[in-house]
Structure formats: structure tokens, C-alpha cells
Coordinates of C-alpha atoms in Angstrom, one line a residue:
M1 CA -1.0 6.0 38.2
N2 CA -0.2 9.3 36.5
Y3 CA -1.6 8.5 33.1
E4 CA -0.7 11.9 31.5
A5 CA 2.9 11.5 32.7
F6 CA 3.0 8.0 31.2
F7 CA 1.8 9.3 27.8
D8 CA 4.1 12.3 27.9
N9 CA 7.2 10.1 28.7
A10 CA 6.4 7.7 25.9
L11 CA 6.2 10.6 23.4
T12 CA 9.4 12.1 24.8
S13 CA 11.2 8.8 24.2
L14 CA 9.8 8.7 20.6
K15 CA 11.1 12.2 19.9
A16 CA 14.5 11.3 21.4
E17 CA 14.8 8.4 19.0
G18 CA 14.0 10.6 16.0
N19 CA 10.8 8.5 15.3
Y20 CA 8.1 11.1 16.3
R21 CA 5.8 11.8 13.4
V22 CA 4.8 15.3 12.5
F23 CA 1.8 15.8 10.2
T24 CA 1.9 18.3 7.4
E25 CA -1.3 20.2 6.9
L26 CA -2.2 20.4 3.2
E27 CA -5.0 21.4 0.8
R28 CA -4.9 19.7 -2.5
P29 CA -6.6 21.8 -5.2
V30 CA -7.7 19.4 -7.9
T31 CA -6.6 21.6 -10.8
E32 CA -3.1 22.0 -9.4
A33 CA -2.0 18.3 -8.8
P34 CA 0.6 17.2 -7.9
R35 CA 1.0 20.6 -6.3
A36 CA -0.7 21.4 -3.0
V37 CA -1.0 24.2 -0.5
Q38 CA 0.7 23.8 2.9
H39 CA -0.8 25.6 5.9
V40 CA 2.0 26.6 8.3
D41 CA 2.5 29.3 10.9
G42 CA -0.8 31.0 10.1
G43 CA 0.0 31.3 6.4
T44 CA 0.3 29.1 3.3
R45 CA 2.9 28.1 0.7
P46 CA 2.9 26.0 -2.4
V47 CA 4.5 22.5 -2.3
T48 CA 4.8 19.6 -4.7
V49 CA 3.7 16.2 -3.3
W50 CA 6.1 13.3 -3.9
C51 CA 4.9 10.7 -1.5
S52 CA 1.3 10.1 -2.4
N53 CA -0.1 6.6 -2.8
D54 CA -2.6 7.9 -5.3
Y55 CA 0.0 6.4 -7.7
L56 CA -1.8 7.3 -11.0
G57 CA -3.6 10.5 -10.0
M58 CA -7.0 8.8 -10.3
G59 CA -8.2 10.6 -7.2
K60 CA -8.0 13.8 -9.3
S61 CA -9.6 12.3 -12.4
P62 CA -12.7 14.1 -13.7
L63 CA -14.3 10.7 -14.4
V64 CA -13.9 9.6 -10.7
R65 CA -14.8 13.0 -9.2
E66 CA -17.9 13.5 -11.3
T67 CA -19.1 9.9 -10.7
I68 CA -18.8 10.4 -6.9
A69 CA -20.4 13.9 -7.0
R70 CA -23.4 12.6 -9.1
N71 CA -23.9 9.7 -6.7
I72 CA -23.8 11.8 -3.6
L73 CA -26.4 14.2 -5.1
D74 CA -28.6 11.3 -6.1
D75 CA -28.2 8.9 -3.1
G76 CA -26.6 10.9 -0.2
A77 CA -23.2 10.9 1.5
G78 CA -23.3 7.7 3.6
A79 CA -24.3 4.1 3.6
G80 CA -26.5 4.4 6.7
G81 CA -25.0 1.5 8.6
T82 CA -23.7 -2.0 8.0
R83 CA -24.7 -3.9 4.9
N84 CA -26.5 -6.5 7.2
I85 CA -28.7 -3.8 8.7
S86 CA -29.1 -1.0 6.2
G87 CA -29.0 -3.1 3.1
T88 CA -26.4 -3.5 0.4
A89 CA -26.3 -0.6 -2.0
H90 CA -26.5 -1.3 -5.7
Q91 CA -23.1 0.5 -6.1
H92 CA -21.5 -2.1 -3.7
V93 CA -22.8 -5.0 -5.8
E94 CA -21.6 -3.4 -9.0
L95 CA -18.1 -2.8 -7.6
E96 CA -17.8 -6.3 -6.3
R97 CA -18.7 -7.7 -9.7
T98 CA -16.1 -5.5 -11.3
L99 CA -13.4 -6.6 -8.8
A100 CA -14.2 -10.2 -9.4
E101 CA -13.9 -9.7 -13.1
L102 CA -10.6 -7.8 -12.6
H103 CA -9.0 -10.8 -10.9
G104 CA -10.8 -13.6 -12.8
K105 CA -12.6 -14.8 -9.6
E106 CA -16.1 -15.8 -8.9
A107 CA -16.7 -13.1 -6.3
A108 CA -15.3 -10.2 -4.3
L109 CA -16.1 -8.7 -1.0
L110 CA -15.8 -5.0 0.0
F111 CA -14.3 -3.6 3.2
T112 CA -13.9 -0.1 4.4
S113 CA -10.1 -0.2 3.9
G114 CA -7.3 -2.5 2.9
Y115 CA -6.1 -2.7 6.5
V116 CA -9.6 -4.0 7.5
S117 CA -9.8 -6.4 4.6
N118 CA -6.5 -8.0 5.6
W119 CA -7.2 -8.0 9.3
A120 CA -10.7 -9.4 9.0
S121 CA -10.1 -12.0 6.3
L122 CA -6.9 -13.5 7.7
S123 CA -8.2 -13.5 11.3
T124 CA -11.5 -15.2 10.2
L125 CA -9.8 -17.8 8.1
G126 CA -7.1 -18.5 10.7
A127 CA -9.6 -18.8 13.5
R128 CA -12.2 -21.0 11.8
L129 CA -10.2 -23.3 9.5
P130 CA -9.4 -26.5 11.5
D131 CA -5.9 -26.9 13.0
C132 CA -4.7 -23.9 10.9
T133 CA -1.2 -22.7 10.4
I134 CA -0.5 -19.4 8.7
L135 CA 2.9 -19.0 7.1
S136 CA 3.7 -15.3 6.8
D137 CA 6.4 -13.6 4.8
A138 CA 8.8 -11.8 7.2
K139 CA 8.1 -8.4 5.6
N140 CA 4.3 -8.6 5.5
H141 CA 2.3 -5.5 6.3
A142 CA 1.1 -4.7 9.8
S143 CA -2.5 -5.4 8.8
M144 CA -1.7 -8.9 7.9
I145 CA 0.4 -9.4 11.0
E146 CA -2.5 -8.1 13.2
G147 CA -5.0 -10.4 11.5
I148 CA -2.7 -13.4 12.1
R149 CA -2.1 -12.5 15.7
H150 CA -5.8 -11.9 16.4
C151 CA -6.9 -15.4 15.1
K152 CA -4.5 -17.2 17.5
A153 CA -3.7 -19.8 14.8
R154 CA -0.3 -21.3 14.7
K155 CA 2.0 -19.1 12.7
S156 CA 5.3 -19.6 11.0
I157 CA 7.5 -16.7 9.6
W158 CA 9.4 -17.5 6.5
K159 CA 12.3 -15.6 5.1
H160 CA 11.3 -12.7 2.9
N161 CA 10.6 -13.8 -0.7
D162 CA 12.4 -17.1 -0.1
P163 CA 10.4 -20.1 -1.6
E164 CA 13.0 -22.5 -0.4
D165 CA 12.6 -21.4 3.2
L166 CA 8.8 -21.6 2.8
D167 CA 9.2 -25.2 1.6
R168 CA 11.2 -26.0 4.6
K169 CA 8.7 -24.5 7.0
L170 CA 5.8 -26.3 5.3
S171 CA 7.6 -29.6 5.3
A172 CA 8.2 -29.3 9.1
L173 CA 4.4 -29.0 9.8
P174 CA 2.4 -32.0 11.0
I175 CA 0.4 -33.8 8.4
G176 CA -3.1 -32.6 8.1
G177 CA -4.6 -29.3 9.2
A178 CA -5.2 -26.2 7.1
K179 CA -2.3 -24.1 5.8
I180 CA -2.4 -20.5 4.5
V181 CA 0.6 -18.9 2.8
A182 CA 0.3 -15.2 3.2
F183 CA 2.5 -12.8 1.2
E184 CA 2.5 -9.6 -0.8
S185 CA 3.3 -8.9 -4.5
V186 CA 4.9 -5.5 -4.3
Y187 CA 6.4 -4.6 -0.9
S188 CA 5.7 -1.0 -0.2
M189 CA 8.9 0.2 1.6
D190 CA 11.6 -1.6 -0.5
G191 CA 9.6 -1.8 -3.7
D192 CA 10.7 -5.4 -4.4
I193 CA 8.4 -8.0 -6.0
A194 CA 7.6 -11.5 -4.8
P195 CA 8.5 -14.6 -6.9
I196 CA 4.8 -15.5 -7.0
A197 CA 5.2 -18.5 -9.4
E198 CA 7.7 -20.2 -7.2
I199 CA 5.7 -19.5 -4.0
V200 CA 2.6 -20.9 -5.6
E201 CA 4.4 -24.0 -6.6
V202 CA 5.6 -24.6 -3.1
A203 CA 2.1 -23.9 -1.6
E204 CA 0.4 -26.3 -4.1
K205 CA 2.9 -29.0 -3.3
H206 CA 1.9 -28.9 0.3
G207 CA -1.8 -28.4 -0.2
A208 CA -1.8 -24.9 1.2
M209 CA -4.1 -22.0 0.4
T210 CA -2.4 -18.8 -0.9
Y211 CA -3.4 -15.3 0.3
L212 CA -1.8 -12.5 -1.8
D213 CA -1.9 -8.9 -0.9
E214 CA -1.8 -6.8 -4.1
V215 CA -2.5 -3.4 -2.6
H216 CA 0.6 -1.7 -4.1
A217 CA 0.1 -3.5 -7.4
V218 CA -3.6 -3.3 -8.4
G219 CA -4.2 -0.8 -11.1
L220 CA -0.5 -0.6 -11.9
Y221 CA 0.5 -4.0 -13.3
G222 CA -1.0 -6.5 -15.7
P223 CA -3.0 -6.0 -18.9
K224 CA -6.2 -5.0 -16.9
G225 CA -4.4 -3.6 -13.9
G226 CA -5.1 -6.7 -11.9
G227 CA -1.7 -6.7 -10.2
I228 CA 1.5 -8.8 -10.5
A229 CA -0.5 -12.1 -10.5
D230 CA -2.5 -10.7 -13.4
R231 CA 0.7 -9.7 -15.2
E232 CA 2.2 -13.1 -14.7
G233 CA -0.9 -15.1 -15.6
L234 CA -1.1 -16.6 -12.1
A235 CA -4.3 -15.1 -10.6
D236 CA -6.3 -18.3 -11.2
R237 CA -3.8 -20.2 -9.0
I238 CA -4.1 -17.8 -6.0
T239 CA -6.8 -18.7 -3.5
V240 CA -7.4 -15.2 -2.2
I241 CA -6.3 -11.9 -3.8
E242 CA -6.6 -8.9 -1.5
G243 CA -6.5 -5.3 -2.8
T244 CA -7.2 -1.7 -2.1
L245 CA -9.2 1.1 -3.8
A246 CA -7.3 3.8 -2.0
K247 CA -4.0 3.7 -3.9
A248 CA -3.8 3.4 -7.7
Y249 CA -7.6 3.7 -7.9
G250 CA -7.5 6.9 -5.9
V251 CA -10.6 6.5 -3.7
L252 CA -11.2 4.4 -0.5
G253 CA -11.8 0.8 0.5
G254 CA -10.4 -2.6 0.5
Y255 CA -11.5 -6.0 -0.8
V256 CA -10.8 -9.7 -1.2
A257 CA -11.5 -11.6 -4.4
A258 CA -11.9 -15.4 -4.4
S259 CA -14.4 -18.2 -4.9
A260 CA -18.0 -17.4 -4.2
V261 CA -18.1 -19.8 -1.3
L262 CA -15.0 -18.4 0.3
C263 CA -16.2 -14.8 0.0
D264 CA -19.5 -15.8 1.4
F265 CA -17.7 -17.5 4.3
I266 CA -15.8 -14.3 5.2
R267 CA -19.0 -12.2 4.7
S268 CA -20.8 -14.5 7.2
F269 CA -18.2 -14.8 9.9
A270 CA -15.8 -11.8 9.8
S271 CA -16.6 -9.4 12.6
G272 CA -14.6 -6.7 10.8
F273 CA -17.2 -6.9 8.0
I274 CA -20.4 -7.7 9.9
F275 CA -20.1 -4.8 12.5
T276 CA -18.6 -2.1 10.3
T277 CA -20.6 0.7 8.5
A278 CA -20.4 0.0 4.8
L279 CA -18.3 2.0 2.4
P280 CA -20.3 5.1 1.2
P281 CA -22.1 4.1 -2.0
A282 CA -20.9 7.2 -3.8
L283 CA -17.3 6.2 -3.1
A284 CA -18.0 2.7 -4.3
A285 CA -19.4 4.1 -7.6
G286 CA -16.3 6.3 -8.0
A287 CA -14.0 3.3 -7.3
N288 CA -15.9 1.3 -9.8
A289 CA -15.4 4.0 -12.5
S290 CA -11.7 4.1 -11.7
V291 CA -11.2 0.3 -11.9
R292 CA -13.2 0.1 -15.1
H293 CA -11.2 2.9 -16.7
L294 CA -7.8 1.3 -15.8
M295 CA -9.0 -2.1 -17.0
S296 CA -8.9 -0.6 -20.5
S297 CA -6.4 2.3 -20.3
D298 CA -2.6 2.0 -20.2
A299 CA -1.9 5.7 -20.6
E300 CA -1.6 6.4 -16.9
R301 CA 0.6 3.3 -16.2
L302 CA 2.9 4.1 -19.1
A303 CA 3.3 7.8 -18.1
Q304 CA 4.1 6.8 -14.5
R305 CA 6.7 4.3 -15.7
R306 CA 8.4 6.9 -17.8
N307 CA 8.6 9.3 -14.8
V308 CA 9.9 6.6 -12.5
A309 CA 12.6 5.7 -15.0
Y310 CA 13.6 9.4 -15.5
L311 CA 13.9 10.0 -11.8
R312 CA 16.0 6.9 -11.3
D313 CA 18.3 8.0 -14.1
L314 CA 18.8 11.4 -12.6
L315 CA 19.4 10.0 -9.2
D316 CA 22.0 7.7 -10.7
R317 CA 23.7 10.6 -12.4
Q318 CA 23.9 12.5 -9.1
R319 CA 25.0 9.3 -7.3
I320 CA 22.1 9.5 -4.8
P321 CA 21.7 6.0 -3.4
H322 CA 18.3 4.5 -4.0
M323 CA 17.1 0.9 -3.7
D324 CA 17.2 -0.9 -7.0
N325 CA 13.9 -2.6 -7.6
P326 CA 11.5 -3.4 -10.5
S327 CA 8.6 -1.5 -9.2
H328 CA 7.2 2.1 -9.2
I329 CA 8.5 2.9 -5.6
V330 CA 11.8 4.8 -5.3
P331 CA 13.2 4.4 -1.8
V332 CA 16.2 6.9 -1.2
V333 CA 18.0 5.4 1.8
V334 CA 19.4 7.8 4.4
G335 CA 20.1 5.4 7.2
D336 CA 19.6 7.8 10.1
P337 CA 16.2 9.0 11.5
F338 CA 17.4 12.6 12.4
K339 CA 19.0 13.1 9.0
A340 CA 16.0 11.7 7.2
K341 CA 13.8 14.2 9.1
Y342 CA 16.2 17.0 8.4
L343 CA 16.1 16.2 4.7
S344 CA 12.4 16.0 4.7
D345 CA 12.0 19.3 6.6
T346 CA 14.5 21.2 4.4
L347 CA 13.1 19.9 1.2
L348 CA 9.7 21.2 2.3
E349 CA 10.9 24.6 3.7
A350 CA 13.6 25.5 1.1
Y351 CA 12.5 23.7 -2.0
G352 CA 8.7 23.3 -1.8
I353 CA 9.1 19.5 -2.0
Y354 CA 6.9 17.4 0.3
V355 CA 8.2 13.8 0.9
Q356 CA 7.8 12.2 4.3
P357 CA 10.6 10.5 6.1
I358 CA 10.1 6.7 6.7
N359 CA 11.5 5.7 10.1
Y360 CA 11.2 2.8 12.6
P361 CA 8.9 0.9 13.1
T362 CA 7.8 1.1 9.5
V363 CA 11.3 0.2 8.4
A364 CA 14.2 -1.3 10.3
K365 CA 16.5 1.0 12.3
G366 CA 19.4 2.0 10.1
T367 CA 17.4 1.9 6.9
E368 CA 15.5 5.1 7.3
R369 CA 14.6 6.6 4.0
L370 CA 12.6 9.0 1.8
R371 CA 10.0 7.0 -0.1
I372 CA 9.3 8.7 -3.4
T373 CA 6.4 7.8 -5.7
P374 CA 6.4 9.6 -9.1
S375 CA 3.0 9.9 -10.7
P376 CA 1.8 10.7 -14.2
L377 CA 1.0 14.2 -13.0
H378 CA 4.6 15.1 -12.3
G379 CA 6.4 16.9 -15.2
M380 CA 10.0 16.6 -16.3
A381 CA 10.8 19.9 -14.6
D382 CA 9.4 18.6 -11.3
I383 CA 11.6 15.6 -11.5
E384 CA 14.7 17.6 -12.3
H385 CA 13.9 20.0 -9.4
L386 CA 13.6 17.0 -6.9
A387 CA 16.8 15.4 -8.1
G388 CA 18.7 18.6 -7.9
A389 CA 17.4 19.4 -4.4
L390 CA 18.4 16.0 -3.2
S391 CA 21.9 16.4 -4.6
D392 CA 22.3 19.8 -2.9
L393 CA 21.2 18.4 0.5
W394 CA 23.3 15.2 0.1
S395 CA 26.3 17.4 0.1
Q396 CA 25.1 19.6 2.9
C397 CA 24.5 16.6 5.1
A398 CA 27.8 14.9 4.1
L399 CA 26.0 11.8 3.2
S400 CA 27.7 9.1 1.2
R401 CA 27.0 8.9 -2.5
A402 CA 26.7 5.8 -4.5
V403 CA 29.8 4.4 -6.1
A404 CA 30.1 5.6 -9.7

């Protein structure tokens, strides 16, 4: 077999479909955020970043940076291995205590990323609970899907955000056996929010565990930043809450929060935890500082919401179609992979605006989009520049505008 030809043909097909991804090389000077420096053609140019998942700019926070720097100087750069072999750092323990407090749970368990925490936790629960069926929302993240596939438990896909369909699926299962209802709070591509109360009611009716991915909600919603379940007073009724430290908290890592015995069960049986080098202690310390700050500060959340509302208002005035949702994510739908890439490239080259196109398989074909995430660091002039540039390009590309 000609392996190189196989790889090349696969990439050629991806390019022909308009779904080949091109990375943009950036430097992100901390004092310039949300501006960055793009390296291109042997030179550089300034750009404004509009697609970061550092939703609140905490990755640039002096508190977080100084905490990480101090811990690196005191303790070193890495963890030295897995927590089973090298020992659990004090910073890991402190962060897990904070995360348990954030979600009102007995315990929490750290992973190296949100992807790993979903994959490892769902695969472990699905594989080891007796006669287990996992009921997964149709739009769940790839990390959840991979964990469910890996465990080889029975799976049932229920219609997105549809508690009635979930009820039907649960009712059709044989009596007995473990059941896990897996879903997200904020869905990252459409920005819609799950009807958590109704889903929990259905799960409780059938004696099912609930597994809630809050990665796009932690830090952003609720009085302490504990996510949508925190905002709606439902965290105590969720069996497992999964989150990330790499988005609103601006650092790195993932986690689950649950009962002490459930966290200990995952710690003891999840290969994705047991055999993975631990999160660097300095990063754990920085994440702890970020979580603690956002447990008491609303300033960042309120500033972000003002910017999101202002951008939506300007897009409405320009009749640029964007998905209506109650979250901080602003998806501007283009509907064509080549036009989405053209818009992204032209925004970068002609306007100094960096926003990546989102194409298949991340979203369904025909729903290609620009996914915009305003932060507290963007100014009014930044938002006006973005809306004006989109309006110019919408006309150039002869794209349909929203009905007035």
C-alpha cells in the first residue's frame, strides 16, 4: 500500500469539500488583548481575536498569571508523572476542594483536559456499571460520544433538548440495569441552553443518573459561576457535573464534581486518569485563583454580557443573520464552507479581524458559520468595526440578509 498517497488523497478530498483547516499563527501579547500579532509570509500584522474560548479574558488576568509564575518558580514546571506515581501536588488537592465547593458537591477530580474528563468518566461509568445504557443528547460533544463508544455500553440517542423524547427512550428500556442521561448545558456551536429541570425530572422518574457537561457555562453563569445548573438551583440534583478550566477560567484542565464515592470510583478505575501525567501544579494553582476570583466577582460576566448584547444589536441593525440564543455565543450562519472560509480569510487580511470558520464535521453541512465570542476585553469600537466589516462582506458575497 502507498501510505503517503492515501494520506495525500484524503487531504485533497477534504480541501475539495472546503473543510480543510488552516491554522493561523499568532502571538498574544498579554498587554494588548484582545489584539494579537499574526505571523504571515515572513512578516507580522496586528489582528483582533474574536473566536477565543477564554471567554472572560482570565488567561490574561494579572492574578492568574502571577499565581502561575510564582508557583513555577517555587515548584517547577511539571508534575513529574501521574498522581499515582509522582504523588498528588498540594495545588491539585486545593483546586479539587474549590471545584467541589463551586458545584456544591462532596468531591471533584482533575483531568488534563475537558475532553479527557468526558472520555474517561463516561467510558468508565458505562463499562463498569451493570447492564448500563447511556442516553446521549443528539448534539453532544465529540468527547462524550467517544467515551460512550469506547465503553461499549448500550446507547440511545435522544432528540436534542427534548425531554419528551428522552422519556420515550427511557420508557422503552428493559426494567433494571444502570442508566446514564448525558447532556450539555450550553451547546457550543448553536449557543442554545438545555432545559435542565425538565431533563432531570425525566431522569429521576426512571431512576437514571444524570451527567451534565458544563464546559461552556462554568465561570459564566450562576451566582458563583457554577454554570447553568448553579443559576437554576439544580446542581444538587445532577449526579455528575463535568467542566473545564480552559475556557472561562483561562487556564487548562478538566474535571468532574460528584459524590466522594463516585469521584473515588472514577479515580480508581479510569485509565484516562490513572495513566496520564497530572496537570502541572502551577497551572492548577492558577486555575484555582481564577475559579476563586469568579466565585465572588460578577464584573467580568456583566461586561461580557453587555458586549454580547451590543454585538447582537448591531448585527440586527445590519440584518446579518445570527442564531438567536440566550447564551454568550454568537453564531453567524453562512451556510457554505467556501464562503465561510472566504469571509474568514478576508476579515483577517483586509480588516485585521480573526474569526475561524466552523465547517463540517463540527457542524452539519449547510450550517457553516462564523462563531463569534465577545469578551470583556473588547471595546465598543472593536464591536462596531466587526459589525461593519461583516456588513461590507455580506454585500460582496451576495449573501442573504435577515428579514427586517
